[in-house]
Structure formats: C-alpha cells, structure tokens
Short mmCIF file of N, CA and C in Angstrom, two decimals:
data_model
loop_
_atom_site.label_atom_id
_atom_site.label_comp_id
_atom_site.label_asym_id
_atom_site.label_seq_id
_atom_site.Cartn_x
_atom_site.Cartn_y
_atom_site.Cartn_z
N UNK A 1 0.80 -1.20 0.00
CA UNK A 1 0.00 0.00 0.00
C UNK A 1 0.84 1.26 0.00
N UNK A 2 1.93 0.99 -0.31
CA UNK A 2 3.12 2.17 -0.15
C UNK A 2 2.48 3.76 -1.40
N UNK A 3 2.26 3.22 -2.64
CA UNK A 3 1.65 4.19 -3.23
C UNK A 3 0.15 4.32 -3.12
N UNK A 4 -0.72 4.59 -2.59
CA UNK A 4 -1.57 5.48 -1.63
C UNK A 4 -1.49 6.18 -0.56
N UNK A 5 -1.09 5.64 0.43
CA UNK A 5 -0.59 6.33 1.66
C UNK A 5 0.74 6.56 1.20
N UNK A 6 1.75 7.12 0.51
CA UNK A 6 2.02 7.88 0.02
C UNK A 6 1.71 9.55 -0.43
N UNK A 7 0.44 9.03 -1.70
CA UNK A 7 0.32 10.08 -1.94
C UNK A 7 -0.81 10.98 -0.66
N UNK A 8 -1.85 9.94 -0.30
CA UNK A 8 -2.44 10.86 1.00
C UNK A 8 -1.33 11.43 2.17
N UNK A 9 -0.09 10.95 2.40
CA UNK A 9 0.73 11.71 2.90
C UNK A 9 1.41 12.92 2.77
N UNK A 10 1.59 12.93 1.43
CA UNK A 10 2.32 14.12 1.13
C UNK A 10 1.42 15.58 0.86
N UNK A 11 0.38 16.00 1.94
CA UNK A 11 -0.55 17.06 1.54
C UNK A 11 -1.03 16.94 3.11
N UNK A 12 -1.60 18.13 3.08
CA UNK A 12 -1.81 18.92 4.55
C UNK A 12 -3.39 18.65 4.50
N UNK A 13 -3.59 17.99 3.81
CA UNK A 13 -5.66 17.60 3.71
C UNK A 13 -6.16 16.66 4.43
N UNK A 14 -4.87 15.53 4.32
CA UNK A 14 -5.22 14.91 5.01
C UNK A 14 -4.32 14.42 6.31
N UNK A 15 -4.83 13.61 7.38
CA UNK A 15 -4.40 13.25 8.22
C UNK A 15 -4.32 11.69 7.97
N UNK A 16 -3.16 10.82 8.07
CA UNK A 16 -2.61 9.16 7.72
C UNK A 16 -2.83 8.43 8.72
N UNK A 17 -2.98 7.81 9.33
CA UNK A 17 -2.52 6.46 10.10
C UNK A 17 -2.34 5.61 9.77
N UNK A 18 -1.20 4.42 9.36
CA UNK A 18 -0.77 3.54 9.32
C UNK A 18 -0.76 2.11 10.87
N UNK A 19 -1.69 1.52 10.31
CA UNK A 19 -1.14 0.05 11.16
C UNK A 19 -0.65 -1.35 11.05
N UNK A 20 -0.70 -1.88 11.68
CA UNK A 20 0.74 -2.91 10.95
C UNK A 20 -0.45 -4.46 10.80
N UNK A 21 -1.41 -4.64 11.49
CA UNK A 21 -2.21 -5.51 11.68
C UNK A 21 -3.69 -5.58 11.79
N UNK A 22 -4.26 -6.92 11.35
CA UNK A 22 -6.11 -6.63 11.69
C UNK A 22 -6.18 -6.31 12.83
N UNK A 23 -6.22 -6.46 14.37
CA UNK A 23 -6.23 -6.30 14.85
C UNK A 23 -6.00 -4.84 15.66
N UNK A 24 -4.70 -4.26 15.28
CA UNK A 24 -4.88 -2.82 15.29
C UNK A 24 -5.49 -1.73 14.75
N UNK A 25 -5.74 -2.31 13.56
CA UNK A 25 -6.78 -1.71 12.05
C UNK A 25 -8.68 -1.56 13.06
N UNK A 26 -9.03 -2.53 13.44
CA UNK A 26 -10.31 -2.87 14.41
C UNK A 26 -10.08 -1.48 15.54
N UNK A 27 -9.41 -1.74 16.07
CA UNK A 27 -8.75 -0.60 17.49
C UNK A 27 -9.00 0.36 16.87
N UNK A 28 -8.45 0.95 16.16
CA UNK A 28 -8.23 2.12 15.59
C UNK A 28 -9.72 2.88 15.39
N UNK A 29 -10.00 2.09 14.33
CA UNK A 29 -11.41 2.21 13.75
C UNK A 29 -12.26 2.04 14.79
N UNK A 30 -12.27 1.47 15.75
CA UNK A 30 -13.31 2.10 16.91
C UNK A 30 -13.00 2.79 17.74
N UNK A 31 -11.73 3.24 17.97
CA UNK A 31 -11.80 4.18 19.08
C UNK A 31 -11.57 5.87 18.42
N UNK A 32 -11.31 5.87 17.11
CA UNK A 32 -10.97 6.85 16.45
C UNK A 32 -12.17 7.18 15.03
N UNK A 33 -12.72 6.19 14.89
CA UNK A 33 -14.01 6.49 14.11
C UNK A 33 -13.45 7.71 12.45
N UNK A 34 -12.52 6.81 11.68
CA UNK A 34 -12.22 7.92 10.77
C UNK A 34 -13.02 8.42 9.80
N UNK A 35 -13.13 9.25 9.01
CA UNK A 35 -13.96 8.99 7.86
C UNK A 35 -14.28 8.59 6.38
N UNK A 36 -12.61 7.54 6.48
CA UNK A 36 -12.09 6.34 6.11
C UNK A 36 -11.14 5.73 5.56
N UNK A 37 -11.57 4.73 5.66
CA UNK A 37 -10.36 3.73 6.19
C UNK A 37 -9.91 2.57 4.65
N UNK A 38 -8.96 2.51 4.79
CA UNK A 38 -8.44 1.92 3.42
C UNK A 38 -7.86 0.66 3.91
N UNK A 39 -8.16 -0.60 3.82
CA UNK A 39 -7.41 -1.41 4.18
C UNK A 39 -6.57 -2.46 3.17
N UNK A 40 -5.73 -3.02 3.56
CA UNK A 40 -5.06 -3.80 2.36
C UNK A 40 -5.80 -5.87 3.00
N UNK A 41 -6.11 -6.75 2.30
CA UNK A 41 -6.87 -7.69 2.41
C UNK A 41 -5.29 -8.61 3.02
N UNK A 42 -3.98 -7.91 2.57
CA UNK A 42 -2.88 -8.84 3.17
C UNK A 42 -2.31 -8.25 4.42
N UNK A 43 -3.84 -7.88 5.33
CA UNK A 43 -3.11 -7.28 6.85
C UNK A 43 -2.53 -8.55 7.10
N UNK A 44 -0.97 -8.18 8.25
CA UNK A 44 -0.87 -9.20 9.06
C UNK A 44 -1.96 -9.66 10.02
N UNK A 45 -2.41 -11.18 10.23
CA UNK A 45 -2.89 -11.54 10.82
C UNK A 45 -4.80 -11.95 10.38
N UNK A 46 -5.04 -10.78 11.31
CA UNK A 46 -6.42 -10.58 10.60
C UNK A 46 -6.50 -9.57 9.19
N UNK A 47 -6.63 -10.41 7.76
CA UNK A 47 -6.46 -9.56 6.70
C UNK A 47 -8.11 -8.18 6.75
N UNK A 48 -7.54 -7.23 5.61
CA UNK A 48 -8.61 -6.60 5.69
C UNK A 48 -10.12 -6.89 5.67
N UNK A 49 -10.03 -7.85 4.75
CA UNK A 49 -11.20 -8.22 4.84
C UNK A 49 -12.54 -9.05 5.63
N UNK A 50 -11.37 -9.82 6.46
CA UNK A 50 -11.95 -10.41 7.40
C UNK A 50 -12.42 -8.93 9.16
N UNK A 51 -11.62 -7.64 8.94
CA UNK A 51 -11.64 -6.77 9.80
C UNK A 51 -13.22 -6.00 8.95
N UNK A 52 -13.10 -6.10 7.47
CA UNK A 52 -14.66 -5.39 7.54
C UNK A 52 -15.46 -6.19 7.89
N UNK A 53 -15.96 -7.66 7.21
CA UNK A 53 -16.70 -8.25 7.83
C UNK A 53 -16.80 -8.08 9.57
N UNK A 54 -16.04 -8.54 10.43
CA UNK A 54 -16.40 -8.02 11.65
C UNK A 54 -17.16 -7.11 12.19
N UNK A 55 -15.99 -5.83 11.46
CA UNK A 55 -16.93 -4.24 11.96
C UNK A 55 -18.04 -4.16 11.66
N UNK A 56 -18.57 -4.62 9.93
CA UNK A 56 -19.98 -4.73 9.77
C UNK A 56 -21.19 -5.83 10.57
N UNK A 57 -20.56 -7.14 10.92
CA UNK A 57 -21.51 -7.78 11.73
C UNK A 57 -21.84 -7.11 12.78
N UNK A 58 -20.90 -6.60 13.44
CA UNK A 58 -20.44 -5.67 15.03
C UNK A 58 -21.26 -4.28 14.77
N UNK A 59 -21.44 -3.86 13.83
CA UNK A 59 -21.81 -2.24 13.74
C UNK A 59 -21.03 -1.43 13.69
N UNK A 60 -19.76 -1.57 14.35
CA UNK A 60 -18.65 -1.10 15.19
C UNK A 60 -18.82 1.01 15.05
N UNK A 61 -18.37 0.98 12.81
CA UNK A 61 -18.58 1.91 12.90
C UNK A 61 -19.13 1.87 11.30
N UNK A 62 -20.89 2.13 11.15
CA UNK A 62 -21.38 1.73 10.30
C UNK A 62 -21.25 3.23 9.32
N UNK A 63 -20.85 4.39 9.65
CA UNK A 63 -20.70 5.45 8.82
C UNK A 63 -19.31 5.13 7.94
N UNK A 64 -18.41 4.82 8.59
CA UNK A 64 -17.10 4.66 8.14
C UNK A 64 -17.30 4.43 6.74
N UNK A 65 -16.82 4.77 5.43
CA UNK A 65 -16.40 3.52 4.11
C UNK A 65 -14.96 3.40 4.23
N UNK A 66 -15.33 2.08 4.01
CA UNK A 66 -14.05 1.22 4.24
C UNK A 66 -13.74 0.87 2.53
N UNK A 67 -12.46 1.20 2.09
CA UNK A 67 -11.56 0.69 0.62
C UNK A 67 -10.79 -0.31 1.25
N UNK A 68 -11.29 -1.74 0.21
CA UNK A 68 -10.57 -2.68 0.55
C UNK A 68 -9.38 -2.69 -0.67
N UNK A 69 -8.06 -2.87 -0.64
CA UNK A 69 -6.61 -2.82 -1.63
C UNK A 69 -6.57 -4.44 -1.80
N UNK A 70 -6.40 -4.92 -3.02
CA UNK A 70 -6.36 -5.93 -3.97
C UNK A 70 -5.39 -6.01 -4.59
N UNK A 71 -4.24 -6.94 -4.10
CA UNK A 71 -3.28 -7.23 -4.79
C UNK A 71 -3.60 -8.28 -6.54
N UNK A 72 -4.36 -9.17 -5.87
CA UNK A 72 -4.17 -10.30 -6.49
C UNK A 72 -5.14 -10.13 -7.73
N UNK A 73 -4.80 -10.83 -8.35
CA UNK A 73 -5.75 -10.54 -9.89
C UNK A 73 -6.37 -12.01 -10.13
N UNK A 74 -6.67 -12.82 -8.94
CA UNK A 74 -7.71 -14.16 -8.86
C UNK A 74 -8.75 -13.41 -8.49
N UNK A 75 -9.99 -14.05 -8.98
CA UNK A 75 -11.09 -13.67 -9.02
C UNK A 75 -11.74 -14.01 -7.81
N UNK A 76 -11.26 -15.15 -6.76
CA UNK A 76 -11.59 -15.70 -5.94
C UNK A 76 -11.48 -14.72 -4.50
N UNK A 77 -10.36 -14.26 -4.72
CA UNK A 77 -9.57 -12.85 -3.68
C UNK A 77 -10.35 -11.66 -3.76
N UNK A 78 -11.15 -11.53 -5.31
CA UNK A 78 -11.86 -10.37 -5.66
C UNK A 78 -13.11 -10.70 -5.07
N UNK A 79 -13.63 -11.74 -4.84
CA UNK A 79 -14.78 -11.91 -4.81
C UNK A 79 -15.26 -11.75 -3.06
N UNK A 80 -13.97 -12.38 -2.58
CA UNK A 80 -14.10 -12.26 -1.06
C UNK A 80 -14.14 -11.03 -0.51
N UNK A 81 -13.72 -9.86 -1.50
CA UNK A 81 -13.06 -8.73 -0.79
C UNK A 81 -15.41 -8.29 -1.21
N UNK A 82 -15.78 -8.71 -1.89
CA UNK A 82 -17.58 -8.46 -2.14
C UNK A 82 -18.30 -8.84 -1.16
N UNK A 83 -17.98 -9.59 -0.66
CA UNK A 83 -18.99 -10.48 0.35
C UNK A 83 -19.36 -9.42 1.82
#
C-alpha cells in the first residue's frame, strides 16, 4: 500500500494512520471512528477483509467507508473482498 498512503501523505488535507495488523486496524477504527479507512486484504494476521466483515456484523462503525486494496488478480480474492 506504499503508493496510496504515500500520496495521501504528502498534503496537509489529510491526516494518515498507518497500522501494521487486523487487529490494530479494528482498534483504531473504533476508538478513532475515521472517515475512512483503506485497508489492504494482506493485513498481518487478521487480513482486511476479514476486519470489515467483523466491523460490519459488530456495527462497530457503520458510517465509516471502508476501501478494501487488492493485490491479487484471482477472481476468488476479488470476490471475497464483495462479500
């Protein structure tokens, strides 16, 4: 994810946070409520996508939109990141 948070870094518009894991990605997003959140589906641990599903069963934070980042060009990876 180096070129996105990249370019949202380099400008005074926005404000970045970077985390290293699903698990901190979850934290974040509920105690900080952004107004959104980009995740990559190859978080360590808990990948992104398994952190939206959560937040959305949970409610956690149902305003948020969440961008899920797609490495892979299987359709199977694409399809999970839909569900």
């Amino acid at each position: 994810l180096s070129l996105p948070m990249n370019f949202f870094s380099n400008t005074d518009k926005f404000s970045v946070t970077t985390v290293h894991n699903g698990d901190e990605a979850l934290k974040f997003l509920a105690e900080k409520k952004p107004d959104l959140a980009i995740l990559d589906i190859d978080l360590t641990g808990k990948g992104g996508d398994e952190c939206c599903q959560e937040a959305k069963q949970a409610s956690l934070f149902p305003a948020t939109p969440i961008v899920l980042m797609v490495r892979m060009q299987n359709r199977s990876e694409i399809a999970r990141c839909l569900d």
